[in-house]
Amino acid sequence: SFAGQAVSLTALEFAILRTLMARPGSVFTRELILDAAYEGNIHVADRTIDSHIRNIRAKMSTAGCDTVIETVHGVGFKLGRCEAAR
């Protein structure tokens, strides 16, 4: 939950967010996120992560949290600070 509002994440979205939360401030490549979020040898396109990140951002934004995940252009993603939507 964020600010007392429940945020419903899929298991995969939660795994991605948990991965980012494990090392706040660290930048994760798509490949690192894929390895952490998808257990086993499941082969998916690295851009699949972009869709999941977009979904997480939308769900958190609905709960009033913007910038939960920041894009580091040319590298990957990192955990951002939850700032109230304006």
XYZ file of N, CA, C and O in Angstrom:
344
model
N 0.838 -1.180 0.000
C 0.000 0.000 0.000
C 0.882 1.243 0.000
O 2.032 1.206 0.422
N 0.326 2.320 -0.472
C 1.008 3.606 -0.475
C 0.020 4.628 0.044
O -1.091 4.727 -0.456
N 0.430 5.367 1.055
C -0.414 6.395 1.669
C -1.783 5.833 2.048
O -2.807 6.474 1.870
N -1.785 4.601 2.542
C -3.018 3.968 2.989
C -3.886 3.400 1.886
O -4.946 2.858 2.152
N -3.449 3.507 0.654
C -4.230 2.978 -0.467
C -3.578 1.708 -0.987
O -2.386 1.691 -1.287
N -4.371 0.655 -1.085
C -3.855 -0.621 -1.578
C -3.461 -0.506 -3.048
O -4.146 0.140 -3.835
N -2.331 -1.129 -3.381
C -1.860 -1.174 -4.768
C -1.771 -2.643 -5.149
O -1.021 -3.396 -4.550
N -2.562 -3.041 -6.126
C -2.619 -4.435 -6.543
C -1.601 -4.684 -7.655
O -1.746 -4.173 -8.761
N -0.561 -5.454 -7.329
C 0.478 -5.803 -8.304
C 0.395 -7.284 -8.635
O 0.052 -8.099 -7.781
N 0.753 -7.626 -9.864
C 0.869 -9.040 -10.214
C 2.127 -9.581 -9.535
O 2.977 -8.812 -9.054
N 2.272 -10.882 -9.516
C 3.458 -11.492 -8.908
C 4.730 -11.012 -9.604
O 5.746 -10.736 -8.953
N 4.686 -10.883 -10.899
C 5.856 -10.438 -11.654
C 6.177 -8.970 -11.383
O 7.336 -8.595 -11.209
N 5.143 -8.132 -11.333
C 5.357 -6.721 -11.013
C 5.960 -6.582 -9.613
O 6.879 -5.795 -9.397
N 5.453 -7.375 -8.678
C 5.987 -7.343 -7.319
C 7.447 -7.785 -7.299
O 8.277 -7.178 -6.623
N 7.780 -8.821 -8.068
C 9.162 -9.314 -8.125
C 10.096 -8.237 -8.679
O 11.219 -8.062 -8.193
N 9.638 -7.497 -9.675
C 10.448 -6.418 -10.240
C 10.658 -5.324 -9.202
O 11.782 -4.865 -8.980
N 9.582 -4.912 -8.545
C 9.690 -3.860 -7.538
C 10.563 -4.311 -6.368
O 11.403 -3.550 -5.876
N 10.415 -5.559 -5.954
C 11.231 -6.115 -4.865
C 12.716 -6.109 -5.254
O 13.575 -5.774 -4.446
N 13.010 -6.437 -6.501
C 14.388 -6.427 -6.990
C 14.987 -5.031 -6.873
O 16.102 -4.853 -6.384
N 14.243 -4.022 -7.318
C 14.724 -2.649 -7.256
C 14.871 -2.172 -5.811
O 15.815 -1.456 -5.476
N 13.952 -2.587 -4.953
C 13.977 -2.167 -3.552
C 15.124 -2.813 -2.777
O 15.564 -2.275 -1.765
N 15.626 -3.941 -3.265
C 16.710 -4.639 -2.570
C 18.001 -3.822 -2.581
O 18.819 -3.950 -1.667
N 18.174 -2.982 -3.593
C 19.386 -2.147 -3.706
C 19.002 -0.749 -4.168
O 19.230 -0.383 -5.317
N 18.399 0.032 -3.265
C 17.980 1.391 -3.635
C 19.174 2.201 -4.130
O 20.268 2.108 -3.589
N 18.963 2.970 -5.168
C 20.032 3.789 -5.716
C 20.844 3.100 -6.791
O 21.535 3.747 -7.568
N 20.777 1.766 -6.831
C 21.503 1.018 -7.862
C 20.707 1.023 -9.162
O 19.484 0.993 -9.145
N 21.422 1.049 -10.267
C 20.784 0.987 -11.578
C 20.829 -0.456 -12.057
O 21.863 -1.112 -12.006
N 19.674 -0.955 -12.492
C 19.546 -2.327 -12.973
C 19.310 -2.321 -14.474
O 18.424 -1.619 -14.960
N 20.086 -3.112 -15.189
C 19.836 -3.278 -16.616
C 18.586 -4.128 -16.784
O 18.151 -4.816 -15.850
N 18.019 -4.101 -17.961
C 16.855 -4.955 -18.233
C 17.212 -6.423 -18.000
O 16.416 -7.188 -17.485
N 18.416 -6.800 -18.395
C 18.850 -8.191 -18.236
C 18.892 -8.603 -16.770
O 18.445 -9.693 -16.411
N 19.404 -7.741 -15.910
C 19.440 -8.053 -14.479
C 18.033 -8.183 -13.902
O 17.769 -9.069 -13.088
N 17.138 -7.297 -14.335
C 15.752 -7.374 -13.860
C 15.098 -8.655 -14.354
O 14.405 -9.341 -13.605
N 15.327 -8.997 -15.627
C 14.779 -10.248 -16.165
C 15.255 -11.452 -15.368
O 14.467 -12.331 -15.011
N 16.558 -11.505 -15.093
C 17.120 -12.633 -14.342
C 16.521 -12.736 -12.950
O 16.261 -13.824 -12.449
N 16.299 -11.597 -12.301
C 15.774 -11.595 -10.942
C 14.272 -11.888 -10.907
O 13.793 -12.572 -10.000
N 13.542 -11.375 -11.868
C 12.083 -11.490 -11.841
C 11.555 -12.792 -12.434
O 10.556 -13.330 -11.970
N 12.233 -13.293 -13.458
C 11.790 -14.523 -14.113
C 12.676 -15.667 -13.641
O 13.833 -15.758 -14.033
N 12.125 -16.508 -12.810
C 12.900 -17.650 -12.335
C 12.947 -18.721 -13.417
O 12.011 -18.886 -14.180
N 14.040 -19.414 -13.470
C 14.188 -20.458 -14.480
C 14.715 -19.878 -15.769
O 15.179 -18.748 -15.834
N 14.626 -20.663 -16.810
C 15.169 -20.247 -18.104
C 14.071 -19.816 -19.060
O 14.005 -20.275 -20.190
N 13.204 -18.939 -18.599
C 12.144 -18.434 -19.461
C 12.746 -17.364 -20.365
O 13.431 -16.460 -19.901
N 12.511 -17.479 -21.641
C 13.063 -16.512 -22.589
C 11.982 -15.515 -22.986
O 10.965 -15.889 -23.552
N 12.215 -14.268 -22.633
C 11.317 -13.189 -23.033
C 12.176 -12.046 -23.553
O 13.347 -11.925 -23.217
N 11.574 -11.198 -24.355
C 12.292 -10.036 -24.884
C 12.588 -9.065 -23.750
O 11.766 -8.892 -22.844
N 13.754 -8.447 -23.798
C 14.107 -7.527 -22.721
C 13.164 -6.331 -22.650
O 12.988 -5.737 -21.604
N 12.525 -5.994 -23.739
C 11.561 -4.878 -23.736
C 10.265 -5.243 -23.002
O 9.445 -4.363 -22.739
N 10.079 -6.515 -22.684
C 8.939 -6.932 -21.873
C 8.983 -6.216 -20.532
O 7.952 -5.854 -19.971
N 10.182 -6.003 -20.015
C 10.351 -5.304 -18.741
C 9.756 -3.901 -18.830
O 9.132 -3.426 -17.881
N 9.918 -3.244 -19.971
C 9.368 -1.897 -20.139
C 7.856 -1.880 -19.902
O 7.335 -0.966 -19.260
N 7.164 -2.887 -20.407
C 5.714 -2.974 -20.216
C 5.365 -3.150 -18.750
O 4.436 -2.513 -18.241
N 6.115 -4.000 -18.064
C 5.850 -4.216 -16.639
C 6.148 -2.954 -15.831
O 5.385 -2.593 -14.928
N 7.225 -2.270 -16.165
C 7.579 -1.024 -15.480
C 6.469 0.004 -15.693
O 6.043 0.692 -14.762
N 5.987 0.104 -16.927
C 4.901 1.036 -17.246
C 3.655 0.726 -16.415
O 3.018 1.628 -15.866
N 3.340 -0.557 -16.265
C 2.180 -0.958 -15.470
C 2.367 -0.613 -13.991
O 1.445 -0.132 -13.334
N 3.557 -0.872 -13.463
C 3.844 -0.543 -12.064
C 3.702 0.959 -11.846
O 3.075 1.408 -10.879
N 4.280 1.734 -12.735
C 4.193 3.195 -12.623
C 2.744 3.671 -12.631
O 2.353 4.543 -11.857
N 1.938 3.112 -13.532
C 0.531 3.518 -13.629
C -0.228 3.178 -12.352
O -1.001 3.999 -11.836
N -0.002 1.993 -11.829
C -0.697 1.576 -10.603
C -0.276 2.424 -9.412
O -1.108 2.825 -8.597
N 1.014 2.717 -9.309
C 1.498 3.536 -8.199
C 1.029 4.981 -8.355
O 0.691 5.633 -7.368
N 0.967 5.469 -9.576
C 0.488 6.827 -9.822
C -0.972 6.971 -9.403
O -1.359 7.987 -8.822
N -1.773 5.941 -9.677
C -3.175 5.949 -9.275
C -3.298 6.050 -7.757
O -4.222 6.665 -7.237
N -2.328 5.474 -7.047
C -2.328 5.527 -5.580
C -1.698 6.825 -5.063
O -1.643 7.042 -3.852
N -1.212 7.680 -5.975
C -0.658 8.959 -5.573
C 0.850 9.020 -5.520
O 1.420 9.955 -4.975
N 1.532 8.023 -6.067
C 2.989 7.979 -6.041
C 3.531 8.075 -7.459
O 3.370 7.158 -8.251
N 4.178 9.194 -7.754
C 4.843 9.340 -9.044
C 6.330 9.093 -8.858
O 6.866 9.242 -7.778
N 7.010 8.744 -9.889
C 8.462 8.507 -9.947
C 8.927 7.368 -9.053
O 10.019 7.410 -8.507
N 8.124 6.316 -8.904
C 8.558 5.167 -8.112
C 9.718 4.442 -8.784
O 10.595 3.934 -8.120
N 9.735 4.421 -10.107
C 10.825 3.802 -10.855
C 11.322 4.821 -11.877
O 10.543 5.339 -12.674
N 12.613 5.117 -11.815
C 13.206 6.079 -12.726
C 13.920 5.355 -13.863
O 14.525 4.312 -13.653
N 13.857 5.943 -15.046
C 14.587 5.425 -16.196
C 15.962 6.077 -16.228
O 16.070 7.296 -16.102
N 16.992 5.262 -16.373
C 18.347 5.758 -16.568
C 18.652 5.458 -18.033
O 18.951 4.318 -18.393
N 18.502 6.467 -18.861
C 18.589 6.281 -20.311
C 19.903 5.637 -20.730
O 20.973 6.015 -20.266
N 19.783 4.626 -21.565
C 20.939 3.903 -22.062
C 21.461 2.838 -21.115
O 22.385 2.112 -21.464
N 20.870 2.742 -19.921
C 21.356 1.765 -18.945
C 20.229 0.855 -18.461
O 20.282 -0.354 -18.622
N 19.208 1.428 -17.831
C 18.132 0.610 -17.283
C 17.231 1.408 -16.360
O 16.822 2.516 -16.687
N 16.987 0.854 -15.174
C 16.030 1.449 -14.250
C 16.578 1.439 -12.835
O 17.413 0.609 -12.485
N 16.061 2.364 -12.018
C 16.399 2.375 -10.598
C 15.192 2.825 -9.811
O 14.273 3.450 -10.343
N 15.202 2.495 -8.538
C 14.137 2.881 -7.647
C 14.207 4.380 -7.432
O 15.280 4.935 -7.161
N 13.083 5.044 -7.577
C 13.018 6.484 -7.343
C 12.359 6.756 -6.003
O 12.082 5.840 -5.229
N 12.116 7.996 -5.752
C 11.407 8.393 -4.549
C 9.945 8.564 -4.893
O 9.619 9.135 -5.930
N 9.091 8.088 -4.026
C 7.667 8.290 -4.233
C 7.353 9.738 -3.895
O 7.541 10.166 -2.761
N 6.924 10.465 -4.876
C 6.518 11.831 -4.676
C 5.050 11.941 -5.022
O 4.583 11.330 -5.985
N 4.340 12.660 -4.213
C 2.904 12.800 -4.433
C 2.636 13.388 -5.806
O 3.310 14.321 -6.238
N 1.651 12.805 -6.489
C 1.261 13.314 -7.806
C 0.709 14.721 -7.647
O 0.082 15.045 -6.650
N 0.942 15.538 -8.640
C 0.449 16.933 -8.558
C -0.735 17.111 -9.436
O -0.911 16.604 -10.432
